[in-house]
Short mmCIF file of C-alpha atoms and ligand atoms in Angstrom, two decimals:
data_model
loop_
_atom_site.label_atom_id
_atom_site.label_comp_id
_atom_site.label_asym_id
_atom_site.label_seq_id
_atom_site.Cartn_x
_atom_site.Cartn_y
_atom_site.Cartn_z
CA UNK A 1015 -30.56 -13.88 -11.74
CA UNK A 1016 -27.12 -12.71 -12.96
CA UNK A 1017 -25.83 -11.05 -9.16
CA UNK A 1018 -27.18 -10.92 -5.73
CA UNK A 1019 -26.38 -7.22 -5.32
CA UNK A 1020 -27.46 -5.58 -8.73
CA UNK A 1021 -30.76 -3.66 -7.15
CA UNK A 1022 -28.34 -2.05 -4.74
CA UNK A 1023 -27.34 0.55 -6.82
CA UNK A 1024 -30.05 2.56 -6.14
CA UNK A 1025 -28.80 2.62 -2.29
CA UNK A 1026 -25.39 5.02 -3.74
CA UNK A 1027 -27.40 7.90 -2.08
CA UNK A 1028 -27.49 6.09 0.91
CA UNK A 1029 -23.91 5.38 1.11
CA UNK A 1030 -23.02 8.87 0.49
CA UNK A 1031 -24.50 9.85 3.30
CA UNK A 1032 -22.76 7.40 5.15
CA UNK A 1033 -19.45 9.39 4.56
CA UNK A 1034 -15.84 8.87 4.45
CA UNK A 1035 -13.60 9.73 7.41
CA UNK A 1036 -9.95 9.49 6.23
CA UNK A 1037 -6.46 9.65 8.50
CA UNK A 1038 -6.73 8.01 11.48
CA UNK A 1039 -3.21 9.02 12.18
CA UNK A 1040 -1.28 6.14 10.38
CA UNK A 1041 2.59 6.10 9.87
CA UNK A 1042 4.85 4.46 8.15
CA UNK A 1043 6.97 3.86 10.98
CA UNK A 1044 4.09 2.03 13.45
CA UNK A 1045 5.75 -0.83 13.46
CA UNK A 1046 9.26 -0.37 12.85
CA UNK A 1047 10.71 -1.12 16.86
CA UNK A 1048 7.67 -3.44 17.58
CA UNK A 1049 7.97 -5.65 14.32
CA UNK A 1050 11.36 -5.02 12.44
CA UNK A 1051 10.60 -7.56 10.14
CA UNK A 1052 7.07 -7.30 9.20
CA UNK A 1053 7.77 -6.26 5.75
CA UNK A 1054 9.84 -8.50 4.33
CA UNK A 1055 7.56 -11.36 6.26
CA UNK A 1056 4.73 -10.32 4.20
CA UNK A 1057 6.30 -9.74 0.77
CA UNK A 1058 7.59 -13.18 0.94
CA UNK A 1059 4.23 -14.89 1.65
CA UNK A 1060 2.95 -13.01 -1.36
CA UNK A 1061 5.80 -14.03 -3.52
CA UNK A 1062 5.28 -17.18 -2.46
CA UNK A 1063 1.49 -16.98 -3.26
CA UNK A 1064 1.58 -15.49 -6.39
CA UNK A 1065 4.82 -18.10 -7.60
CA UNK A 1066 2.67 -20.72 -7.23
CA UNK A 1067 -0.62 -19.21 -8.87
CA UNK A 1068 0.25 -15.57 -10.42
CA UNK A 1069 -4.15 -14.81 -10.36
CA UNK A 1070 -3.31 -15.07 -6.24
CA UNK A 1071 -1.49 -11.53 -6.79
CA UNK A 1072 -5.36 -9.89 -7.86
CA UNK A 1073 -7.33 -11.84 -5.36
CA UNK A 1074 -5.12 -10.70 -2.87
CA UNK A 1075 -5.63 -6.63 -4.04
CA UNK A 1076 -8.92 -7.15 -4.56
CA UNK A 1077 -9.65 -8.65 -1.15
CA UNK A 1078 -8.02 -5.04 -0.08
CA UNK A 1079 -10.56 -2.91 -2.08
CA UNK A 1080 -13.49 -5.10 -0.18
CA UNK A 1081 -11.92 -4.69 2.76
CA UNK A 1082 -11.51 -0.92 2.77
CA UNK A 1083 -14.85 -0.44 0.83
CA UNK A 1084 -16.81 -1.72 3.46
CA UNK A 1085 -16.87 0.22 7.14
CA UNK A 1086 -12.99 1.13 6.53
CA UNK A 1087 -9.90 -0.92 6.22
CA UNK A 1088 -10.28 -2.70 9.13
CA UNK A 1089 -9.95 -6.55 8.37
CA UNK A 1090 -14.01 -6.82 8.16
CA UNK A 1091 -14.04 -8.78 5.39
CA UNK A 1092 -11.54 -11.33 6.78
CA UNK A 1093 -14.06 -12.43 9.31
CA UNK A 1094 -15.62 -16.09 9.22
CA UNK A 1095 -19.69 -15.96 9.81
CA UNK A 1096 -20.49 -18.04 12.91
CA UNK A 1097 -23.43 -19.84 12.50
CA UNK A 1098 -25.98 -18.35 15.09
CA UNK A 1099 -24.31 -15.45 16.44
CA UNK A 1100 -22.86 -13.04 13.35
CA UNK A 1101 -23.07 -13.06 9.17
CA UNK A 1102 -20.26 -11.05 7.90
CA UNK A 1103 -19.25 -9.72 4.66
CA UNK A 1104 -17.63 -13.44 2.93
CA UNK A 1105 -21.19 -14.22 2.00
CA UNK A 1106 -22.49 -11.21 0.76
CA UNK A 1107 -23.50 -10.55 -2.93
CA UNK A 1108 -20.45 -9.22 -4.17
CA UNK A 1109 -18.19 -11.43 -2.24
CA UNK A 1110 -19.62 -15.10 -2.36
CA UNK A 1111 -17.74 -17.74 -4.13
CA UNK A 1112 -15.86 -14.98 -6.01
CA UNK A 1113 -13.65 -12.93 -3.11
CA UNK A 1114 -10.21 -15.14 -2.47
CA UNK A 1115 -6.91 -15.33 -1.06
CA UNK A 1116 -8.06 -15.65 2.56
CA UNK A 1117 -5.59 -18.78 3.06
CA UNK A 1118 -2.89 -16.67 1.89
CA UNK A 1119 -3.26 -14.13 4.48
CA UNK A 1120 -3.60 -16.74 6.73
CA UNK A 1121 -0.46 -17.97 5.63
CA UNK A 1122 1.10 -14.63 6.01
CA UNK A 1123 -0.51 -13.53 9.60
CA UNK A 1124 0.80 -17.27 11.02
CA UNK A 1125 4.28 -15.69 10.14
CA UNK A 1126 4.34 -12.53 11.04
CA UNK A 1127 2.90 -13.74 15.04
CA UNK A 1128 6.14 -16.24 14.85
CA UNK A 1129 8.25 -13.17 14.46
CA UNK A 1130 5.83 -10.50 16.70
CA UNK A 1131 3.01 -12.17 18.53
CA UNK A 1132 -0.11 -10.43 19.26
CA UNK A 1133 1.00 -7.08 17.37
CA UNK A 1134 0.04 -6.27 13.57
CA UNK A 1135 -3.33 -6.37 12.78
CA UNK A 1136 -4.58 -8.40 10.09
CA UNK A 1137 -5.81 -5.10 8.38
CA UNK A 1138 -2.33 -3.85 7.92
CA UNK A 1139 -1.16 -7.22 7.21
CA UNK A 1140 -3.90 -6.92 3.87
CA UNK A 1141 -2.73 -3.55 3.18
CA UNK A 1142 1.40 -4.39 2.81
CA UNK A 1143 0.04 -7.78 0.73
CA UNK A 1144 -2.24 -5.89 -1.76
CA UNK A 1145 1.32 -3.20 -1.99
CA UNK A 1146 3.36 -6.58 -2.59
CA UNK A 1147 1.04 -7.96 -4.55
CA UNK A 1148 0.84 -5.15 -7.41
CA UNK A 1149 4.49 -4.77 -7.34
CA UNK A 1150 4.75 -8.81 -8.05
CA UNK A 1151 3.00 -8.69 -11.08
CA UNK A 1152 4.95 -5.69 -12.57
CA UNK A 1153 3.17 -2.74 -11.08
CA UNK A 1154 4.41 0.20 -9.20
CA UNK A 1155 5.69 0.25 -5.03
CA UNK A 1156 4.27 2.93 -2.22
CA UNK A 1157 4.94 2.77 1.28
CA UNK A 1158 1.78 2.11 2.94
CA UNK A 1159 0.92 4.09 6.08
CA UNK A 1160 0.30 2.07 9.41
CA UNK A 1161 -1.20 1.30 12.78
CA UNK A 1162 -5.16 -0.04 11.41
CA UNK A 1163 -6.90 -2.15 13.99
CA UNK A 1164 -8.68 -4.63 13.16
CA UNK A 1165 -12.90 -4.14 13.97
CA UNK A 1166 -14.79 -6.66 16.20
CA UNK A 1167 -18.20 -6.68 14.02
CA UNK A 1168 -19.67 -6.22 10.45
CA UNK A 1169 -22.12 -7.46 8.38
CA UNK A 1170 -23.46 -8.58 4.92
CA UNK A 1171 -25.54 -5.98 4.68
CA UNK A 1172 -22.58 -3.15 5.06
CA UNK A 1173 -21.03 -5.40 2.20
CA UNK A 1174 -23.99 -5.18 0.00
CA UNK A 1175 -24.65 -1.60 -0.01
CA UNK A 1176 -21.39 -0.20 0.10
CA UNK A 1177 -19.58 -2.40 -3.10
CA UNK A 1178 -20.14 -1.22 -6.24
CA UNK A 1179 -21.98 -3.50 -8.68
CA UNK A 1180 -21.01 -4.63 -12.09
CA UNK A 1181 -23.81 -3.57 -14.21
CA UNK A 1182 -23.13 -0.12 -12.34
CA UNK A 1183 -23.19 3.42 -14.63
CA UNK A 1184 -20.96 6.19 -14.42
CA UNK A 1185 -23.03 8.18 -11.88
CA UNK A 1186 -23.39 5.12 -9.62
CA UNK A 1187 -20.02 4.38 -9.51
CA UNK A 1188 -18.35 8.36 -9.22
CA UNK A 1189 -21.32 8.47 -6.55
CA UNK A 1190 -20.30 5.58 -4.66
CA UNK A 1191 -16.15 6.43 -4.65
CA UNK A 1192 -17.68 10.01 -3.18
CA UNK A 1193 -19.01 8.81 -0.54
CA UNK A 1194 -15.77 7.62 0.25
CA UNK A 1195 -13.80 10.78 -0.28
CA UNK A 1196 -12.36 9.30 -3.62
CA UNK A 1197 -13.08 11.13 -7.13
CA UNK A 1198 -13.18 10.49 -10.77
CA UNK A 1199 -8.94 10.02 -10.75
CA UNK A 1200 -9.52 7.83 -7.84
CA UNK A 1201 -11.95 5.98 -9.39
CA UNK A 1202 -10.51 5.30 -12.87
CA UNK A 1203 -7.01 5.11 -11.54
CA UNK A 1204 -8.53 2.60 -9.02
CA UNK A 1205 -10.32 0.84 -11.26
CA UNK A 1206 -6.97 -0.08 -13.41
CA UNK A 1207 -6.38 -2.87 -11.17
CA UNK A 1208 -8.99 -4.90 -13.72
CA UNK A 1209 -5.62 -4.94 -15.52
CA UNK A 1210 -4.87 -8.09 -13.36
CA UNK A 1211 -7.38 -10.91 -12.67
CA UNK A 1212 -10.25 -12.89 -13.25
CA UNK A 1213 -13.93 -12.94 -14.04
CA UNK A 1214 -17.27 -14.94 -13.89
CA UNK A 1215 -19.63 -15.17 -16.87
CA UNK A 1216 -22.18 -14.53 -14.60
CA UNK A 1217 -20.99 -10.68 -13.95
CA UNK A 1218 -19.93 -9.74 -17.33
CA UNK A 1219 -22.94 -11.50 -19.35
CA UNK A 1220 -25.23 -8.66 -19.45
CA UNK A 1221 -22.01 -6.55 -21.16
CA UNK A 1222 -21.28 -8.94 -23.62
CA UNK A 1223 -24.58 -9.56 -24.60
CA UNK A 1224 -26.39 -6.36 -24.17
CA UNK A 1225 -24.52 -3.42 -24.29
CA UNK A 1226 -23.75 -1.89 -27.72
CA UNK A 1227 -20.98 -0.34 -25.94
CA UNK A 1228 -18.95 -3.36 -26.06
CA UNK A 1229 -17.21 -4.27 -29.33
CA UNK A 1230 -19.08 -6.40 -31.69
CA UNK A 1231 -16.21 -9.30 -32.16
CA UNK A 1232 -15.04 -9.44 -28.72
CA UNK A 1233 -18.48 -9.45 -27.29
CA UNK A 1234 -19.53 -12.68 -29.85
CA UNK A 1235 -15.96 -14.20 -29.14
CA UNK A 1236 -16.59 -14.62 -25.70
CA UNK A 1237 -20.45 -15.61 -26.17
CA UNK A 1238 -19.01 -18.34 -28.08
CA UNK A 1239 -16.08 -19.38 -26.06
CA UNK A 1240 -16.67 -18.76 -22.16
CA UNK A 1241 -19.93 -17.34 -21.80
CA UNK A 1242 -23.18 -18.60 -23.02
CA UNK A 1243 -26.59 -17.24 -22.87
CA UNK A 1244 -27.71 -20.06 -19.92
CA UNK A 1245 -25.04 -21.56 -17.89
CA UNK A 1246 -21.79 -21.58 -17.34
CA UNK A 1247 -21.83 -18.92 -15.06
CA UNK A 1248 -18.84 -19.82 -13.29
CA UNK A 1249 -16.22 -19.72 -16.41
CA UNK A 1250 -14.18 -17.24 -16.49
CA UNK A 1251 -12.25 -14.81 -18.66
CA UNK A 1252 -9.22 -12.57 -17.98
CA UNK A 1253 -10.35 -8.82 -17.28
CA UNK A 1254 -7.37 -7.90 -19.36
CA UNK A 1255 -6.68 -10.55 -22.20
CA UNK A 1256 -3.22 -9.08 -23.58
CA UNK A 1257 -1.63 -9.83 -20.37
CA UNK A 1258 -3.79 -11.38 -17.75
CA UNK A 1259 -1.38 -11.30 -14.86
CA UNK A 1260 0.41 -8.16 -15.98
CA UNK A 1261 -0.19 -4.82 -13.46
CA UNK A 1262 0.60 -2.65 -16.52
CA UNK A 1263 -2.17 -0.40 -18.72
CA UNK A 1264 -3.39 -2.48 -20.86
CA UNK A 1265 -7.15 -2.17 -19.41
CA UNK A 1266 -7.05 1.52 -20.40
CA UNK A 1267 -5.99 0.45 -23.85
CA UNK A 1268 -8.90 -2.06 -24.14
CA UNK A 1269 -11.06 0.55 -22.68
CA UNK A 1270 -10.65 2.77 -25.59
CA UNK A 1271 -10.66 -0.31 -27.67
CA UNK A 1272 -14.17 -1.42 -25.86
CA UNK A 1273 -13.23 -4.43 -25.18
CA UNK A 1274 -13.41 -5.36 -21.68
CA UNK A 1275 -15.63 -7.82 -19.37
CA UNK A 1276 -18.16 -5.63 -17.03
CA UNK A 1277 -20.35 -2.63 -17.82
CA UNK A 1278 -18.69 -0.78 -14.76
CA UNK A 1279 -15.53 -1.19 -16.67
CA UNK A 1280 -16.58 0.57 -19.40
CA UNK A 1281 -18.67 3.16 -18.21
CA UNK A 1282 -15.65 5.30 -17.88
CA UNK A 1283 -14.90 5.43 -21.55
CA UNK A 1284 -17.18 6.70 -24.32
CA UNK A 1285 -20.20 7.24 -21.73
CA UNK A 1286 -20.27 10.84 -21.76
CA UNK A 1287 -17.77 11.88 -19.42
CA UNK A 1288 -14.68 14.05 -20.64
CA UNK A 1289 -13.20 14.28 -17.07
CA UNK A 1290 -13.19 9.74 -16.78
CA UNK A 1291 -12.62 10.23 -20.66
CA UNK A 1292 -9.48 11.92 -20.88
CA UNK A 1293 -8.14 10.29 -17.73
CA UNK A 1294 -8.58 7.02 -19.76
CA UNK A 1295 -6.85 7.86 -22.56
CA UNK A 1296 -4.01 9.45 -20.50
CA UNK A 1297 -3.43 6.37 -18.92
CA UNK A 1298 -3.89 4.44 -22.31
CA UNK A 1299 -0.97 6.51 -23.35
CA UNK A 1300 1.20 6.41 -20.75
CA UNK A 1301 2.11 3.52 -18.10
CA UNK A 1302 4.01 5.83 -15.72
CA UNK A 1303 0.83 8.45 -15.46
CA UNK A 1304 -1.39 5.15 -14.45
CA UNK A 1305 1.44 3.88 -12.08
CA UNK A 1306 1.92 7.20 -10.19
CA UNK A 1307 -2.09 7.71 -9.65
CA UNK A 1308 -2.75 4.26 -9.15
CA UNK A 1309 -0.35 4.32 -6.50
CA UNK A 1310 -1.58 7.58 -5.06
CA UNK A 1311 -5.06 6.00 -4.76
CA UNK A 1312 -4.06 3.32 -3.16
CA UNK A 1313 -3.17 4.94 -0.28
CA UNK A 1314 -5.56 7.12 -0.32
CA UNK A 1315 -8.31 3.92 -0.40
CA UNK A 1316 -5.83 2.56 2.58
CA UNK A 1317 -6.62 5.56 5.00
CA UNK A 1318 -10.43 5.07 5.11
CA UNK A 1319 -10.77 4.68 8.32
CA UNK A 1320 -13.63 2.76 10.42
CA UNK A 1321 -16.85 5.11 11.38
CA UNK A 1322 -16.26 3.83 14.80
CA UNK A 1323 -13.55 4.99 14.83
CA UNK A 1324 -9.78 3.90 16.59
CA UNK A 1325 -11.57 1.29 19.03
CA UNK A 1326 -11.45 -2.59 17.78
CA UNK A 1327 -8.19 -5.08 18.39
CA UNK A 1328 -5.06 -6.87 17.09
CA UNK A 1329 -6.80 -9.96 16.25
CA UNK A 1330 -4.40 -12.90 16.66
CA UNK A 1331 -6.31 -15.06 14.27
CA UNK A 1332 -7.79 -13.05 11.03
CA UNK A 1333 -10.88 -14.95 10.97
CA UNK A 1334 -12.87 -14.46 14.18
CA UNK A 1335 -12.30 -11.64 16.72
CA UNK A 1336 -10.13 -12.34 20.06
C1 LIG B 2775 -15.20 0.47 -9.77
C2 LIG B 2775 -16.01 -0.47 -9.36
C3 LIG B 2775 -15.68 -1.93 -9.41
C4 LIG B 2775 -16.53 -2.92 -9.76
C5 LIG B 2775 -17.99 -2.75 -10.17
C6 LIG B 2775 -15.81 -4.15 -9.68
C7 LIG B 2775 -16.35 -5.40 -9.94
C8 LIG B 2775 -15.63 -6.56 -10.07
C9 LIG B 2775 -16.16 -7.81 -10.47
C10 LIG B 2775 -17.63 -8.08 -10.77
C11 LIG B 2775 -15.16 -8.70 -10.53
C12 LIG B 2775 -15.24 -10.18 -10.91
C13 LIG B 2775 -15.78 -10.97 -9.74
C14 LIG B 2775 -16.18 -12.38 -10.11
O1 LIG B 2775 -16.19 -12.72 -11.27
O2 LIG B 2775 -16.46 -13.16 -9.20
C15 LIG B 2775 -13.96 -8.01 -10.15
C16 LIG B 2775 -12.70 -8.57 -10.10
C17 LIG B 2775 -11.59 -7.91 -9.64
N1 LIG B 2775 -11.57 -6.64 -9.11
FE1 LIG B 2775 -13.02 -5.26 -9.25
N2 LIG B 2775 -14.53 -3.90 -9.29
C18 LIG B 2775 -14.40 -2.56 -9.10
C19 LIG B 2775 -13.28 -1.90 -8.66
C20 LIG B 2775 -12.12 -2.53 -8.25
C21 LIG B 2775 -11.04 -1.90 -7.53
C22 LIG B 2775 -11.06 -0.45 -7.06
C23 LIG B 2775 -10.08 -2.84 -7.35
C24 LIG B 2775 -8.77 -2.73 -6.63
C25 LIG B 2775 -8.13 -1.60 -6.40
C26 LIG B 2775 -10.55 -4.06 -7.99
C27 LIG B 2775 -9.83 -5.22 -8.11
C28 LIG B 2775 -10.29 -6.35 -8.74
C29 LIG B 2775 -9.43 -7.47 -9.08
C30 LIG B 2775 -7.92 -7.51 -8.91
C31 LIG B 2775 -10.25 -8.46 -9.62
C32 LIG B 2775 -9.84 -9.87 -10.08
C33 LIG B 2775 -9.83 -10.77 -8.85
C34 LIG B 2775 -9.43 -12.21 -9.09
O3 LIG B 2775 -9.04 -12.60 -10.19
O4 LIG B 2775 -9.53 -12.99 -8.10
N3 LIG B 2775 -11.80 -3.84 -8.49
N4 LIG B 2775 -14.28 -6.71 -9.87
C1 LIG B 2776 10.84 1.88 9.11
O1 LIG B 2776 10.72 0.66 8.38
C2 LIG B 2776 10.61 0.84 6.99
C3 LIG B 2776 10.32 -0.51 6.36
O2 LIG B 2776 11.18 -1.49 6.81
C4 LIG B 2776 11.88 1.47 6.46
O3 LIG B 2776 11.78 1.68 5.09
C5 LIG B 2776 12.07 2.80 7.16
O4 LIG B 2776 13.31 3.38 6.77
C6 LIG B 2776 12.05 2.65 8.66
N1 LIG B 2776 12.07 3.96 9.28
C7 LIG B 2776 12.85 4.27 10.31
C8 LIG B 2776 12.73 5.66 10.83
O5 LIG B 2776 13.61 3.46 10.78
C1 LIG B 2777 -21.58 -13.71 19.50
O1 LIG B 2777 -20.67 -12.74 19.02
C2 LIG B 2777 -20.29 -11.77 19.98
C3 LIG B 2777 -19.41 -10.75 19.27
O2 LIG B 2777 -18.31 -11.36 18.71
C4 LIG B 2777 -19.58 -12.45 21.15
O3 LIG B 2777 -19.25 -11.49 22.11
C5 LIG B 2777 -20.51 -13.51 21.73
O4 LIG B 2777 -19.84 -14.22 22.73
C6 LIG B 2777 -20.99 -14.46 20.67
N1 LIG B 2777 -21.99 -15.35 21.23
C7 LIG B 2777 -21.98 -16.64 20.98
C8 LIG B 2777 -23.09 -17.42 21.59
O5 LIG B 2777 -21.12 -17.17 20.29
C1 LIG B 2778 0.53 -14.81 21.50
O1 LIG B 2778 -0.10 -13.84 22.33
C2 LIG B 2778 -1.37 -14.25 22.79
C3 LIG B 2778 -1.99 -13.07 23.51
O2 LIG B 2778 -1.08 -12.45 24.33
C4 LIG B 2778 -1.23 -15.49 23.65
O3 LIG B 2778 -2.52 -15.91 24.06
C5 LIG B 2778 -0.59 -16.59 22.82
O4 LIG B 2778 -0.34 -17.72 23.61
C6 LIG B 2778 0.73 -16.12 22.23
N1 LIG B 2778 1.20 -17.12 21.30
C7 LIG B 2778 2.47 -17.44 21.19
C8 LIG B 2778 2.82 -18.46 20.16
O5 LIG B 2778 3.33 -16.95 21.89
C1 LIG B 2779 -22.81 -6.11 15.30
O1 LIG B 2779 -23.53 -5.38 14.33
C2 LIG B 2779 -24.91 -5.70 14.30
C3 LIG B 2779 -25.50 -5.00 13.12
O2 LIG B 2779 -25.11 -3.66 13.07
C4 LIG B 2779 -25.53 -5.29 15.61
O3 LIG B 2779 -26.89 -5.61 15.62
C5 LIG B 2779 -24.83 -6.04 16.73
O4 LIG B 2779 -25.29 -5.62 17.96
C6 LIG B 2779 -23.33 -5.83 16.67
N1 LIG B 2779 -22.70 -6.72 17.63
C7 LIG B 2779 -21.72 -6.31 18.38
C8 LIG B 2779 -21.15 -7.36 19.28
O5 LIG B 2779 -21.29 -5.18 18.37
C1 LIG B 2780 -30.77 -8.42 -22.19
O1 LIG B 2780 -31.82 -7.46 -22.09
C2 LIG B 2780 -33.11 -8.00 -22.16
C3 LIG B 2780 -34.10 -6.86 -22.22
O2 LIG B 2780 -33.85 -5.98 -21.16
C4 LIG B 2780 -33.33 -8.93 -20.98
O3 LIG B 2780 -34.60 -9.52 -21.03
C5 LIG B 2780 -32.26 -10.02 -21.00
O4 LIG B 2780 -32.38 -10.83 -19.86
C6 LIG B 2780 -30.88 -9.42 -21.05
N1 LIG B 2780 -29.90 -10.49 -21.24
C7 LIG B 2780 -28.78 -10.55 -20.53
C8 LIG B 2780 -27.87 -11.69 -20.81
O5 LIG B 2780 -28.50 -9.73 -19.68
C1 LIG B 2781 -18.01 13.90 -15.33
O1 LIG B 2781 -17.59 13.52 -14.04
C2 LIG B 2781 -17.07 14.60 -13.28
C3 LIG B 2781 -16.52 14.04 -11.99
O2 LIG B 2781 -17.52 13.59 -11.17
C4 LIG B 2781 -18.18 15.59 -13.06
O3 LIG B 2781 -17.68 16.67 -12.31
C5 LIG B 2781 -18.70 16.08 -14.40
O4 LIG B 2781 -19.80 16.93 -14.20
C6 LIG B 2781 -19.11 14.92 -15.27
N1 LIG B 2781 -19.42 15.41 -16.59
C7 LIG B 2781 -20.47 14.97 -17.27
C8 LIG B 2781 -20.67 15.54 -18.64
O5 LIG B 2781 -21.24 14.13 -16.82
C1 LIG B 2782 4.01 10.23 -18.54
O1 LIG B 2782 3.58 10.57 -17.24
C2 LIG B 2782 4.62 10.93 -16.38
C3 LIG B 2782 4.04 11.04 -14.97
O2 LIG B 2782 2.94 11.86 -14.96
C4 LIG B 2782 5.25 12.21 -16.89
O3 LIG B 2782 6.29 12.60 -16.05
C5 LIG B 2782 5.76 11.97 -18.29
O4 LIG B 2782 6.24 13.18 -18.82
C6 LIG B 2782 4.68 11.40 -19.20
N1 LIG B 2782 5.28 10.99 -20.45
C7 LIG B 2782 4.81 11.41 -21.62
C8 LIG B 2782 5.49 10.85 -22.82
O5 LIG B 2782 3.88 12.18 -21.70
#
């Protein structure tokens, strides 16, 4: 069993359906008389973070992806289960023992209620650390739009369905960014952020075994050094070996190159597609291209908003609900 969520693929259709409401009236002022120091509260708990272990900086972004992924960025995925009463999203499929950086928002929320009790939500708290985060390790700034609340419910299940899997095609994945209003830029401007990080054997096996997409040395260096054909499923590899913990564009340079960890990964080179094709290679070519969309994206992946709606709460701890 390589993943628990592979066989949801086939549920994309379902998720489109589901929709994508964007703008719930954020601004980038929301909290500027209420919490004048927010900002720089939050960068420096992610500089701290990512000082002391740089792979912190993509846990931390990717924490924001499986946040807003999943019912809108609304601090779901923050949410402890309690035992009896409510299974959230930590222990879903795509998010057990893998998703991380919870501490360090944590960290970050314990500050920000010594300078403004009871005010920012935990959601926008995730979506200034995932900005900080990407501009730590070299990548480009935005101002992120404010005012999220934080949601008083979710559930594996929303997790499950709505995440895109690694073994994931092309049509699966363009599919599943639809249903959340985001298209093939979004998608392989999004899916830069594999430029940064960390991954288990477990989720890029198949690739590196399977696929004739994949290059033939890279593939059989990593089946010999990190990922064998039975265990080790927990080892990991760098997404981006040139520069593991630098946001630059490498990724779209080993894309081209085929050499790169996950079958999602490189479904948006040399599949078929000219649109995800020629983005690619754009983006190969030029660092400042892949900066601007990726930075477009990422707001634009910030403003999905929760199908219920504005209702939900400033939690005061980021783990359970108030
Ligand atoms: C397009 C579909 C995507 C798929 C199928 C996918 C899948 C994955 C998988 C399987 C891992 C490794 C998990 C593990 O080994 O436990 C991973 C890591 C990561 N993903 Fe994605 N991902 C996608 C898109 C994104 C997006 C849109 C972002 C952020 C904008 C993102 C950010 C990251 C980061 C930063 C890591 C490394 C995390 C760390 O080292 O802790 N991913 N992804
Ligand atoms: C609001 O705060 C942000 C971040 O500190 C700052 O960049 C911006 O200029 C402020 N806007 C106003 C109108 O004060
Ligand atoms: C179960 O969770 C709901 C929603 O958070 C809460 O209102 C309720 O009090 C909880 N019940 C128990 C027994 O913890
Ligand atoms: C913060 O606000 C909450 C809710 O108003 C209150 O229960 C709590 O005691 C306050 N904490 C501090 C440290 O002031
Ligand atoms: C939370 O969501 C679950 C699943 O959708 C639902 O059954 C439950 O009633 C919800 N609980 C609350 C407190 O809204
Ligand atoms: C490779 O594909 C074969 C045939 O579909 C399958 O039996 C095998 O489990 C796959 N191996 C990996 C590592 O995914
Ligand atoms: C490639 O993807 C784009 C964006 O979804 C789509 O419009 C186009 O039809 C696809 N082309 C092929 C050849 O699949
Ligand atoms: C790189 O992309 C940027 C932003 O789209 C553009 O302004 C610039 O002209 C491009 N540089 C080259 C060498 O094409």
């Amino acid at each position: 069993m390589q993943t628990g969520w592979l066989w949801l693929s086939a549920f994309a259709a379902v998720a489109a359906l589901a929709g994508g409401a964007q703008g719930q009236g954020l601004s980038r002022e929301f909290y500027n008389a209420t919490c004048p120091a927010l900002q720089a509260v939050v960068r420096r708990g992610v500089a701290r973070a990512v000082r002391r272990e740089p792979r912190m900086g993509a846990s931390i972004l990717r924490l924001f992806f499986h946040d807003c992924f999943v019912n809108g960025c609304d601090a779901s995925v923050l949410l402890d289960d309690v035992p009896g009463n409510f299974t959230g999203e930590k222990n879903a499929g795509p998010n057990a023992n893998s998703l991380r950086g919870y501490e360090v928002i944590d960290a970050i929320k314990a500050q920000v209620e010594a300078s403004c009790n009871a005010t920012v939500s935990c959601a926008d708290i995730l979506a200034l650390a995932a900005r900080d985060a990407v501009n730590l390790l070299g990548g480009p700034s935005w101002t992120v739009p404010l005012g999220r609340r934080d949601t008083r419910n979710t559930s594996a299940g929303a997790a499950n369905t709505n995440l895109p899997p690694p073994d994931a095609g092309l049509p699966t994945l363009l599919s599943m960014f639809r249903a959340k209003g985001l298209d093939a830029r979004d998608l392989t401007a999004l899916s830069g952020a594999h430029t940064v990080g960390r991954a288990r054997c477990a989720v890029f096996r198949s690739h590196i075994y399977n696929d004739s997409a994949a290059d033939t040395a890279f593939a059989a260096g990593l089946r010999a050094s990190v990922c064998p054909a039975a265990g080790g499923d927990g080892n990991l590899a760098p997404l981006e070996p040139q520069a593991p913990d630098a946001f630059d564009n490498g990724y779209f340079r080993d894309l081209v190159a085929r050499r790169v960890l996950l079958r999602s990964d490189q479904a948006l080179y040399g599949a078929g597609n000219g649109t995800t094709d020629g983005l690619v290679r754009a983006y190969a070519a030029n660092g400042t291209a892949f900066a601007a969309d990726f930075a477009a994206a990422m707001v634009r992946l910030g403003g999905l908003a929760p199908a219920s709606g504005s209702g939900g709460e400033v939690r005061l701890n980021c783990r359970r609900v108030n």
